[in-house]
Coordinates of C-alpha atoms in Angstrom, one line a residue:
Chain B
M13 CA 174.5 83.0 56.7
I14 CA 176.6 83.3 54.3
Y15 CA 177.4 79.9 51.8
W16 CA 179.5 80.5 48.4
N17 CA 179.0 76.8 47.8
K18 CA 175.7 76.1 50.3
T19 CA 174.9 72.1 47.9
H20 CA 178.8 71.1 49.0
E21 CA 179.0 73.2 52.6
C22 CA 176.3 71.9 53.5
M23 CA 175.8 68.6 52.0
D24 CA 174.7 65.2 54.6
R25 CA 177.3 63.3 55.7
R26 CA 176.3 60.6 54.1
A27 CA 176.4 61.5 50.9
L28 CA 179.9 64.0 51.9
R29 CA 181.1 60.1 53.0
D30 CA 180.4 58.8 49.3
L31 CA 181.8 61.2 47.7
Q32 CA 185.0 61.3 50.0
K33 CA 185.0 57.3 48.8
Q34 CA 184.8 58.1 45.7
R35 CA 187.1 60.6 45.7
L36 CA 189.7 58.7 47.7
M37 CA 189.4 55.4 45.4
E38 CA 190.4 58.0 42.0
T39 CA 193.0 59.7 43.8
V40 CA 195.2 56.5 45.3
E41 CA 194.5 54.5 41.4
R42 CA 196.3 58.5 40.6
V43 CA 199.2 58.5 41.8
Y44 CA 199.8 54.4 41.9
Y45 CA 200.0 54.9 38.3
N46 CA 201.5 58.3 38.1
V47 CA 204.0 58.7 40.8
P48 CA 206.5 55.5 41.3
Y49 CA 206.8 57.1 44.7
Y50 CA 203.8 56.2 45.9
R51 CA 203.7 52.9 43.6
D52 CA 207.4 51.6 44.8
L53 CA 205.6 52.4 48.5
M54 CA 202.5 50.2 48.2
Q55 CA 203.9 47.5 46.6
K56 CA 206.4 47.7 49.0
Q57 CA 203.1 46.3 51.6
G58 CA 201.8 44.6 48.9
L59 CA 198.8 47.8 48.0
M60 CA 196.8 47.7 45.0
P61 CA 194.6 50.6 44.1
E62 CA 191.2 48.2 44.1
D63 CA 192.3 47.3 47.6
I64 CA 190.8 50.8 49.1
K65 CA 187.4 50.4 48.4
E66 CA 186.4 52.4 52.0
L67 CA 187.0 55.0 53.5
S68 CA 188.8 52.9 56.1
D69 CA 191.1 51.3 54.5
L70 CA 192.6 55.0 54.5
K71 CA 194.2 54.2 58.1
N72 CA 196.8 50.9 54.8
L73 CA 198.3 53.3 53.1
P74 CA 201.7 54.9 54.3
F75 CA 202.2 58.9 55.3
T76 CA 204.2 60.8 53.6
T77 CA 205.8 63.9 55.2
K78 CA 207.9 67.0 54.4
D79 CA 211.6 65.1 53.5
N80 CA 209.3 62.7 51.6
L81 CA 208.5 65.9 48.8
R82 CA 212.1 67.2 49.6
D83 CA 213.4 64.5 49.0
N84 CA 211.7 64.1 45.8
Y85 CA 212.5 68.2 44.8
P86 CA 211.2 68.7 42.5
Y87 CA 208.7 67.8 40.4
G88 CA 209.3 63.9 41.9
L89 CA 205.9 63.2 43.7
F90 CA 203.9 65.3 40.3
A91 CA 200.9 63.9 39.3
V92 CA 201.2 65.3 36.0
P93 CA 203.8 65.6 32.5
L94 CA 204.5 69.8 33.9
S95 CA 202.7 70.4 30.2
E96 CA 199.7 70.0 32.6
I97 CA 201.4 72.4 35.7
I98 CA 200.2 75.7 34.7
R99 CA 201.8 77.3 38.0
I100 CA 204.3 75.9 40.5
H101 CA 205.2 77.5 44.4
A102 CA 207.4 76.6 46.9
S103 CA 207.6 76.8 50.0
S104 CA 210.8 79.1 51.8
G105 CA 213.0 76.2 52.6
T106 CA 214.9 77.6 55.1
T107 CA 216.0 75.0 56.5
G108 CA 217.7 73.0 52.9
K109 CA 215.9 73.0 49.4
P110 CA 212.1 73.8 49.3
T111 CA 209.3 72.2 48.7
V112 CA 207.5 72.4 45.4
V113 CA 204.1 71.9 44.1
G114 CA 202.1 72.4 41.2
Y115 CA 198.8 72.8 39.7
T116 CA 197.3 72.2 37.4
R117 CA 194.5 74.7 35.5
H118 CA 192.0 72.2 37.3
D119 CA 193.6 72.9 40.6
I120 CA 194.0 76.2 39.8
T121 CA 189.8 76.7 40.1
S122 CA 189.2 74.3 42.4
W123 CA 191.9 76.9 44.8
S124 CA 190.2 79.4 43.9
E125 CA 186.7 78.2 44.5
L126 CA 188.0 76.6 48.0
M127 CA 189.1 80.0 48.8
A128 CA 185.7 81.9 47.4
R129 CA 183.9 79.0 50.7
T130 CA 187.0 80.7 53.0
L131 CA 186.3 83.8 52.0
S132 CA 182.6 83.8 53.1
C133 CA 182.9 81.5 55.9
G134 CA 184.7 84.6 57.4
G135 CA 182.3 87.3 56.6
A136 CA 183.3 88.7 53.2
T137 CA 181.0 89.0 50.1
K138 CA 180.9 90.7 46.5
D139 CA 180.7 93.9 47.8
S140 CA 183.7 93.6 50.0
V141 CA 186.9 95.3 49.2
I142 CA 190.0 92.9 50.0
Q143 CA 193.2 93.9 51.0
V144 CA 195.0 91.1 50.3
A145 CA 198.2 92.0 52.6
Y146 CA 199.8 88.2 52.5
G147 CA 203.1 88.2 50.4
Y148 CA 202.5 87.4 46.7
G149 CA 205.1 84.8 45.4
L150 CA 206.3 81.5 45.4
F151 CA 204.2 81.3 49.1
T152 CA 201.0 80.3 48.9
G153 CA 198.7 82.6 51.0
G154 CA 199.2 86.6 48.4
L155 CA 198.0 84.4 44.9
G156 CA 195.8 82.0 47.0
V157 CA 193.9 84.6 48.7
H158 CA 193.9 86.8 45.3
Y159 CA 192.2 84.1 43.4
G160 CA 189.7 83.1 45.7
A161 CA 188.6 86.9 46.1
E162 CA 188.6 87.1 42.5
R163 CA 186.1 84.6 42.2
L164 CA 184.0 85.7 45.5
G165 CA 183.9 88.4 42.8
A166 CA 184.8 91.3 45.8
S167 CA 186.9 94.1 45.4
V168 CA 190.6 93.5 45.5
I169 CA 193.6 95.2 46.1
P170 CA 196.7 93.2 45.9
I171 CA 199.1 95.1 48.3
S172 CA 200.9 92.4 49.1
G173 CA 202.8 92.3 52.5
G174 CA 205.0 95.5 53.7
N175 CA 204.9 99.6 53.3
T176 CA 202.8 99.2 56.2
K177 CA 201.9 103.1 56.5
R178 CA 200.2 103.4 52.8
Q179 CA 198.8 100.0 53.4
I180 CA 197.0 101.8 55.8
M181 CA 196.3 104.8 53.6
L182 CA 194.7 102.6 51.0
M183 CA 193.0 101.1 53.8
K184 CA 191.4 104.7 54.5
D185 CA 190.5 105.9 51.1
F186 CA 189.7 103.1 49.0
G187 CA 187.2 101.8 52.1
T188 CA 189.3 97.9 53.0
D189 CA 186.6 95.9 54.6
V190 CA 188.2 92.6 55.1
L191 CA 192.3 92.4 55.4
A192 CA 193.7 89.0 54.6
C193 CA 197.3 88.6 55.9
T194 CA 199.3 87.5 59.2
P195 CA 198.5 87.7 62.3
S196 CA 201.6 88.9 64.1
Y197 CA 201.2 91.4 60.4
A198 CA 197.5 92.7 61.3
L199 CA 198.5 93.8 65.0
Y200 CA 201.1 95.3 63.5
I201 CA 198.9 97.4 61.1
A202 CA 197.5 97.9 64.6
E203 CA 200.2 99.1 65.8
T204 CA 200.9 101.5 63.0
A205 CA 197.7 103.2 62.7
M206 CA 198.0 104.0 66.0
E207 CA 200.9 105.8 65.8
M208 CA 199.9 107.1 62.4
G209 CA 196.6 109.0 64.7
I210 CA 194.4 107.5 62.3
N211 CA 192.1 105.6 64.5
K212 CA 190.5 102.2 63.9
E213 CA 186.3 104.2 63.7
E214 CA 188.1 106.0 60.0
L215 CA 188.4 102.8 58.8
K216 CA 185.6 100.7 57.2
L217 CA 187.7 97.8 58.8
K218 CA 184.3 95.2 59.3
Y219 CA 186.7 91.3 59.5
G220 CA 190.4 90.3 59.1
I221 CA 190.5 86.5 57.1
L222 CA 194.1 85.5 59.4
G223 CA 196.2 82.9 59.3
A224 CA 199.3 80.9 57.9
E225 CA 201.0 81.1 61.8
P226 CA 199.6 79.9 65.0
W227 CA 197.8 82.2 67.2
T228 CA 196.1 82.2 70.7
E229 CA 193.2 83.6 71.6
G230 CA 194.5 86.3 73.7
F231 CA 196.2 87.1 70.1
R232 CA 192.7 87.1 68.1
K233 CA 191.4 89.8 71.5
E234 CA 194.1 91.9 71.1
I235 CA 193.7 92.4 67.4
E236 CA 190.1 92.6 67.3
E237 CA 190.1 95.4 69.5
K238 CA 192.6 97.3 68.2
L239 CA 191.6 97.4 64.4
G240 CA 187.0 97.1 66.0
I241 CA 186.9 93.3 63.4
T242 CA 186.2 89.8 64.0
A243 CA 188.7 88.4 63.7
I244 CA 188.6 85.1 61.8
D245 CA 191.1 81.9 62.1
I246 CA 192.2 80.3 58.6
Y247 CA 194.5 77.1 57.6
G248 CA 196.4 75.9 55.2
L249 CA 199.7 74.4 53.9
S250 CA 200.8 74.3 50.6
E251 CA 201.7 70.7 50.3
I252 CA 197.9 70.6 50.6
I253 CA 196.8 73.7 48.1
G254 CA 198.3 76.2 50.5
P255 CA 195.3 78.4 52.6
G256 CA 191.7 77.3 52.1
V257 CA 192.5 73.8 53.9
A258 CA 189.9 74.5 56.2
S259 CA 188.3 78.4 58.0
E260 CA 186.3 79.3 60.7
C261 CA 183.0 80.3 60.2
L262 CA 181.3 83.2 61.9
Y263 CA 180.7 81.3 65.4
K264 CA 184.9 81.1 65.7
S265 CA 184.4 77.7 67.6
G266 CA 187.1 75.2 65.3
L267 CA 188.1 75.5 62.1
H268 CA 185.8 73.5 58.9
I269 CA 187.9 71.4 56.8
W270 CA 186.4 71.2 53.3
E271 CA 185.8 67.3 53.6
D272 CA 185.4 67.1 50.0
Y273 CA 189.5 68.6 48.9
F274 CA 190.7 66.6 52.4
I275 CA 190.8 63.8 54.9
P276 CA 191.9 64.7 57.7
E277 CA 192.9 62.6 59.9
I278 CA 194.6 62.9 63.6
I279 CA 197.0 60.3 64.9
D280 CA 199.4 59.8 67.6
P281 CA 202.3 61.4 66.4
V282 CA 204.5 58.0 67.9
T283 CA 203.1 55.7 67.2
E284 CA 201.4 56.3 64.1
E285 CA 197.8 54.4 65.4
V286 CA 195.1 57.2 64.0
L287 CA 193.2 58.6 67.5
P288 CA 189.1 58.6 67.5
E289 CA 187.6 62.1 67.3
G290 CA 188.1 64.6 69.9
K291 CA 191.9 63.7 71.0
E292 CA 194.1 65.6 70.4
G293 CA 197.0 64.2 67.8
E294 CA 198.8 65.1 65.2
L295 CA 196.4 66.3 62.2
V296 CA 197.3 64.3 58.5
F297 CA 195.7 65.7 55.4
T298 CA 194.9 63.2 51.9
T299 CA 194.2 65.3 49.3
I300 CA 192.2 64.1 47.3
A301 CA 190.3 66.2 44.4
K302 CA 194.0 67.4 43.3
E303 CA 196.0 66.6 40.2
G304 CA 199.0 68.4 39.7
I305 CA 200.4 66.6 43.7
P306 CA 198.5 64.4 45.0
V307 CA 199.5 63.6 48.5
I308 CA 198.7 60.5 50.7
R309 CA 198.3 61.2 54.5
Y310 CA 200.6 63.8 55.1
R311 CA 201.5 64.5 58.5
T312 CA 201.6 67.9 59.1
R313 CA 202.8 68.3 61.6
D314 CA 200.1 70.3 63.5
I315 CA 198.7 69.2 66.2
S316 CA 194.9 69.6 66.5
S317 CA 191.4 67.0 66.5
L318 CA 188.7 67.0 65.1
K319 CA 184.9 67.6 66.1
Y320 CA 182.4 66.3 64.3
E321 CA 178.9 67.5 66.0
P322 CA 177.0 69.9 64.0
C323 CA 177.9 73.6 63.9
P324 CA 175.5 76.4 64.2
C325 CA 176.4 78.1 61.3
G326 CA 174.9 74.8 59.0
R327 CA 178.0 74.0 57.7
T328 CA 178.4 70.2 57.8
H329 CA 182.3 70.3 57.5
V330 CA 184.3 68.7 60.3
R331 CA 185.6 71.2 62.8
M332 CA 189.3 71.0 62.5
R333 CA 190.2 72.8 66.8
K334 CA 192.9 76.3 66.1
V335 CA 196.8 75.1 65.7
L336 CA 198.3 75.5 68.9
G337 CA 201.4 73.4 68.5
R338 CA 203.4 71.3 66.5
T339 CA 204.1 68.1 67.5
D340 CA 208.0 69.1 67.8
D341 CA 207.2 70.8 70.7
M342 CA 205.2 67.3 72.4
L343 CA 206.4 66.2 75.3
I344 CA 206.0 62.5 76.9
I345 CA 205.4 62.8 80.7
R346 CA 204.4 59.8 82.5
G347 CA 204.2 57.8 79.0
V348 CA 201.5 60.6 78.6
N349 CA 201.6 63.1 75.7
V350 CA 201.5 65.7 77.0
F351 CA 201.4 69.5 73.9
P352 CA 202.9 72.9 76.2
S353 CA 199.4 74.0 74.0
Q354 CA 197.1 72.6 76.1
I355 CA 198.5 73.6 79.3
E356 CA 198.0 77.4 78.0
S357 CA 194.7 77.2 76.6
I358 CA 193.7 75.0 80.5
L359 CA 194.9 78.8 81.6
T360 CA 193.2 80.9 78.2
D361 CA 190.3 79.9 79.9
I362 CA 190.3 80.7 83.7
G363 CA 192.6 83.6 82.9
G364 CA 190.5 85.3 80.6
I365 CA 194.4 86.4 78.6
E366 CA 197.1 85.5 77.8
P367 CA 199.4 83.7 80.3
H368 CA 202.9 83.4 81.2
Y369 CA 203.5 80.3 81.9
L370 CA 206.2 78.2 82.5
L371 CA 206.4 73.8 82.4
V372 CA 209.3 72.4 84.2
I373 CA 210.0 68.6 84.4
D374 CA 212.1 66.6 86.3
R375 CA 213.0 63.3 87.7
V376 CA 213.0 62.0 90.8
D377 CA 213.0 58.8 92.4
K378 CA 213.0 57.3 88.8
L379 CA 209.4 59.7 88.2
D380 CA 208.8 62.1 86.1
S381 CA 207.3 65.6 88.1
L382 CA 206.1 68.0 86.0
E383 CA 205.7 71.6 88.1
V384 CA 203.5 74.2 86.3
L385 CA 204.6 78.0 87.5
V386 CA 202.3 80.5 86.4
E387 CA 202.9 84.6 86.6
V388 CA 199.7 86.0 88.7
S389 CA 198.6 88.6 85.9
E390 CA 195.9 91.2 87.7
S391 CA 193.6 89.3 86.0
L392 CA 194.3 86.8 88.3
F393 CA 195.0 88.4 91.3
S394 CA 193.1 88.7 94.1
D395 CA 194.3 90.3 97.6
E396 CA 192.1 87.2 99.6
I397 CA 194.5 82.9 100.1
R398 CA 191.5 82.0 99.7
K399 CA 190.7 83.4 96.0
L400 CA 194.6 82.3 94.9
E401 CA 194.2 79.1 96.4
E402 CA 191.4 78.4 94.8
L403 CA 193.0 79.6 91.3
N404 CA 195.8 77.6 92.2
H405 CA 193.7 74.3 93.0
K406 CA 191.2 75.3 89.6
I407 CA 194.1 74.7 87.7
T408 CA 195.6 71.7 89.5
H409 CA 192.3 69.8 89.0
E410 CA 192.0 71.3 84.5
I411 CA 195.2 69.8 84.1
H412 CA 194.2 66.6 85.8
S413 CA 190.8 66.0 83.7
A414 CA 192.9 67.5 80.5
L415 CA 196.0 65.1 81.0
G416 CA 195.4 62.5 83.5
L417 CA 198.0 63.8 85.4
T418 CA 198.8 65.6 88.8
A419 CA 200.9 68.6 88.7
T420 CA 202.1 71.4 91.0
V421 CA 201.1 74.7 90.3
R422 CA 202.6 78.0 91.3
L423 CA 202.0 81.1 91.2
V424 CA 204.8 83.1 90.4
E425 CA 205.4 86.6 90.3
P426 CA 205.0 88.7 86.8
K427 CA 207.7 88.7 84.5
S428 CA 209.8 86.2 86.5
I429 CA 209.7 84.1 84.1
E430 CA 212.6 84.3 82.0
R431 CA 211.5 86.1 78.1
S432 CA 214.5 85.6 75.1
E433 CA 213.4 88.7 71.8
G434 CA 209.8 89.3 74.3
K435 CA 208.8 84.7 73.8
A436 CA 208.1 83.3 76.7
R437 CA 210.5 80.1 77.3
R438 CA 207.6 77.6 77.9
V439 CA 209.4 74.4 78.7
I440 CA 212.8 73.2 80.7
D441 CA 212.9 69.6 80.2
K442 CA 215.6 68.6 83.4
R443 CA 215.1 64.7 82.1
K444 CA 217.9 65.2 79.1
Chain L
M218 CA 183.6 105.4 104.8
T219 CA 185.4 102.7 103.2
I220 CA 189.2 103.3 102.2
D221 CA 191.9 101.6 99.5
Q222 CA 194.1 99.3 101.3
I223 CA 197.3 98.2 98.0
S224 CA 197.8 94.2 98.2
V225 CA 201.0 93.4 96.7
F226 CA 201.6 89.2 95.3
L227 CA 205.3 88.7 96.0
E228 CA 206.8 84.9 95.7
N229 CA 208.0 83.7 99.6
K230 CA 211.7 85.1 98.1
P231 CA 214.4 86.9 99.9
G232 CA 214.5 90.4 99.9
R233 CA 210.9 91.0 97.6
L234 CA 209.5 93.0 100.5
A235 CA 212.5 95.6 100.7
Q236 CA 212.0 95.9 97.0
I237 CA 208.5 96.9 97.6
T238 CA 209.3 99.5 101.1
D239 CA 212.3 100.7 98.8
I240 CA 209.3 101.8 96.3
L241 CA 207.6 103.6 98.7
N242 CA 210.1 105.3 100.6
K243 CA 211.7 106.4 97.6
N244 CA 208.2 108.3 96.5
D245 CA 208.1 109.5 99.7
I246 CA 204.5 107.2 100.5
D247 CA 203.8 107.0 104.3
I248 CA 202.6 103.1 105.4
S249 CA 199.8 103.8 107.9
A250 CA 199.1 99.8 108.4
I251 CA 201.0 96.3 107.2
S252 CA 200.1 93.0 107.3
I253 CA 200.6 89.5 105.6
A254 CA 199.5 86.7 105.3
D255 CA 201.7 84.0 103.9
T256 CA 201.5 80.3 101.8
T257 CA 204.4 78.0 101.2
N258 CA 204.9 78.9 98.0
F259 CA 204.1 82.8 97.5
G260 CA 202.6 85.8 99.8
I261 CA 199.8 88.7 99.8
V262 CA 201.0 92.4 101.4
R263 CA 198.3 94.3 102.2
M264 CA 199.0 98.0 103.7
I265 CA 197.2 101.4 104.2
V266 CA 199.1 104.0 102.5
N267 CA 199.0 107.8 102.4
R268 CA 198.9 108.2 98.9
P269 CA 197.7 104.9 96.8
G270 CA 196.9 106.2 93.8
L271 CA 201.2 106.9 93.4
A272 CA 202.0 103.6 95.5
I273 CA 200.2 101.4 92.9
K274 CA 201.9 103.1 90.4
A275 CA 205.1 102.7 91.5
I276 CA 205.2 99.5 92.2
R277 CA 202.9 98.2 89.2
N278 CA 205.9 99.8 86.9
A279 CA 208.3 98.0 89.2
G280 CA 206.7 94.6 87.6
F281 CA 204.4 93.6 90.7
T282 CA 201.0 92.4 90.9
V283 CA 199.0 95.1 92.5
N284 CA 195.3 95.3 93.4
T285 CA 193.0 97.3 95.5
A286 CA 190.0 96.8 97.8
Q287 CA 188.0 98.6 100.5
V288 CA 188.5 97.8 103.7
L289 CA 187.3 99.7 106.6
A290 CA 188.8 101.0 109.7
V291 CA 187.1 100.5 113.3
E292 CA 187.7 101.6 116.6
V293 CA 187.3 99.3 118.8
P294 CA 187.7 99.5 122.8
D295 CA 191.3 98.2 123.5
S296 CA 189.9 96.7 126.5
P297 CA 189.4 92.9 126.6
G298 CA 185.9 91.7 125.1
G299 CA 186.4 95.2 123.0
L300 CA 186.8 93.2 119.6
H301 CA 184.5 90.7 120.5
Y302 CA 182.2 93.2 120.6
V303 CA 182.9 94.1 117.3
L304 CA 183.2 91.1 115.6
D305 CA 179.9 89.7 117.7
I306 CA 178.1 92.3 115.8
L307 CA 178.8 91.5 112.6
N308 CA 178.3 87.5 113.5
K309 CA 174.2 88.5 114.7
E310 CA 174.7 90.5 110.9
N311 CA 175.2 87.5 109.5
I312 CA 178.6 89.1 107.7
S313 CA 181.6 87.7 107.5
I314 CA 185.1 88.2 107.7
E315 CA 188.0 87.5 105.1
Y316 CA 190.6 89.4 107.1
L317 CA 191.2 92.1 109.5
Y318 CA 195.0 93.0 110.7
S319 CA 195.1 96.5 113.1
F320 CA 197.1 100.0 112.8
V321 CA 200.2 100.5 114.9
R322 CA 199.3 104.2 115.9
R323 CA 196.1 105.3 117.1
P324 CA 194.1 108.2 117.6
S325 CA 192.1 107.8 121.3
Q326 CA 192.2 105.2 123.8
K327 CA 190.7 103.3 121.1
A328 CA 192.5 100.4 119.3
L329 CA 191.8 100.3 115.5
I330 CA 191.3 97.4 113.5
L331 CA 191.4 96.8 109.7
F332 CA 188.4 94.4 108.9
R333 CA 188.1 93.3 104.3
V334 CA 184.5 92.1 105.3
G335 CA 182.2 90.5 103.2
D336 CA 179.0 93.0 102.7
I337 CA 180.6 96.6 103.3
E338 CA 176.9 99.0 102.6
R339 CA 175.6 96.2 105.3
S340 CA 178.3 96.3 107.7
I341 CA 178.9 100.0 107.5
K342 CA 175.3 100.8 108.3
T343 CA 175.0 98.5 111.5
L344 CA 178.1 99.5 113.0
T345 CA 177.2 102.7 112.6
E346 CA 174.0 101.9 114.1
M347 CA 175.2 100.9 117.6
D348 CA 177.6 103.5 117.8
I349 CA 181.1 102.3 116.4
N350 CA 183.2 105.0 115.0
I351 CA 184.7 104.6 110.9
L352 CA 187.0 106.5 110.2
T353 CA 187.7 108.0 106.9
S354 CA 190.7 107.5 104.9
D355 CA 191.2 111.9 105.5
R356 CA 191.4 111.0 109.1
I357 CA 194.0 107.9 108.7
Y358 CA 196.1 109.3 106.4
E359 CA 196.4 112.5 108.9
L360 CA 198.1 110.2 111.7

C-alpha cells in the first residue's frame, strides 16, 4: 500500500481529533476576526470564539449555504486581503452569480498535498504518466489535479477536456497509465476508442481517478471493463477546496475524508440535527486549515453517511459512502426521509447491474403509499414464478429493513418506465 | 436429450401476448408448445419453437426480457395412471419438478409432456432406464 503522507493518513485517531480541535479553534478565531459575515452571525447567537473549546461545540456554529456564498459575491467571505490571494476559482454559476473562492499560497500548497494524497490513494505514483482531462480554468478540477500530480512527481499531461480522438492518440503514444477526468468523460473516451478501432490492450491505462459528478457502481463496472482499469471515485467541491476533499483507496469501500483539513458531519436536512455514524443524511464540511476562504459547516446538499471503522488500507481517516444523490431529491414518506439512491443501491446489490426503477408515491386514505416499479432485466429474470416471487419479496424486505417502510414492489417489463434523453425518471409523487 | 424452452417476462396487460405471437409470425417461427404461468401482476410465457435462436433474438430486439431453460419432452402413456407412472419414478428418485405442461400434437398414441426438473442428468438416466422415451429437439420440431 502506497501512502503519500503516512504520518497524517494513518494518524492515531485520538491524535487526529486533538489536531482537529486545535485547528477548529484557530479557524473559528480567524473567521470571527476577519469575516464580518461570520462575526455577525456568531454575535447574534451570543457566541464568542472562546466558546468553541471542543469538537462537540462545532454543532453550535451556524451553517453556511451556497446562497450565503452568492450573497457575499465576490469576495465577502474571504478571510485575508486580496494581496494575499494568489488564485481565484469560481463555480459555473448556471443559476445566477457564480460562487467565488480564493487561495493563499499556503492554501495552494495544502491543496497540492491533498491531491497528491488523493492520487496515491487511487494507485498513482511518481512513475505514473497522468493525463489530466478535467477542464482547466475557473473550474477547480483541472488545476487541482494538475498541482497534486506535479507534487507527487508524476509526469503530467495537461490536456484538459475535449478533443477526444487526440486525447486517445496521445494516451496511446505517451503511454498514459492514469486518467483523471469525470466518469462520464471516461466512458465517452472508452466508446470513442472502440469506434477508432483502438482496443484497451493497446493502451497502458491502469487507473482512472474519476469525480466531479455522482456515478453508480454499475457505471463503474462499465468503465472498468471497457478501459481495463481500476476506477477510483474522488470527491470534492470548490467551496471546500476543489478535488481532494475525499478519495477512495484501492479497496473501493467508501471515500477517505482528509480529516486533518476538513471536519465532516451528517445532518438531517430538514431538522438540521447532527446524525450518528452510519445514518444517511446531508454531508456538511468545516474547513480547518484554510486561509483564503475558511467555511464553517458548509451544507453540500450531497447525501452520504460516515463510517469510522478501520479500513484495511491502514488509513485512519473516516470514510464517506459514495455520493449517489442530492438532498433536492429527498422524499418524505410517512415521516421517513427517503432518497431514491437508497432504493437504487438495494436494487444494484440484488441484480448486480444498474436497475431501472420508478418510485410512485401516493396518498390513500390520508396515508402515504410507496410503490416501487422495477424493470425485470435478464439478470433478474427466471422462468420459474417462484424465483420471481422470491425476488419480489427480497426487494420488499430489503427496502423495509433499510427504510422501515413497507413498499409495494411490482416487477415490470423492460423499457416500460418512461425515459427522457436516455435518463429515466425516478419519482412520481402524486401527493403534490 | 434436452430441449430449449424460451421464457418471456410479460406484464398482465391486454395485448402483450399477441405482440409475442406477432413477432413469431413475422419471422415464420412455429410454436409447438406453449404455457403461461401468471400471478396478479405478471406472467411468464414458456414456449417450444422450431427456431429458438432466431426467436430469442427477435423477441429481445422488440424489448422483452427473454431467457432459455432446458426441458425434457417425455412420452407418457395416454391412459389412466400414465402421468402418475412417470411422476412416481421421478418422485422415488427425489427429483423435484418445477413445472410441466403438455404438447398439443403427439407423435404416437402417447401423450407428450414437457418437464422442467431440478436435476436434468439424473432424470434422463432414470427415465431411460425405465424405458420411457425422451424426445430430442429434432423430433419435436418435425411434429
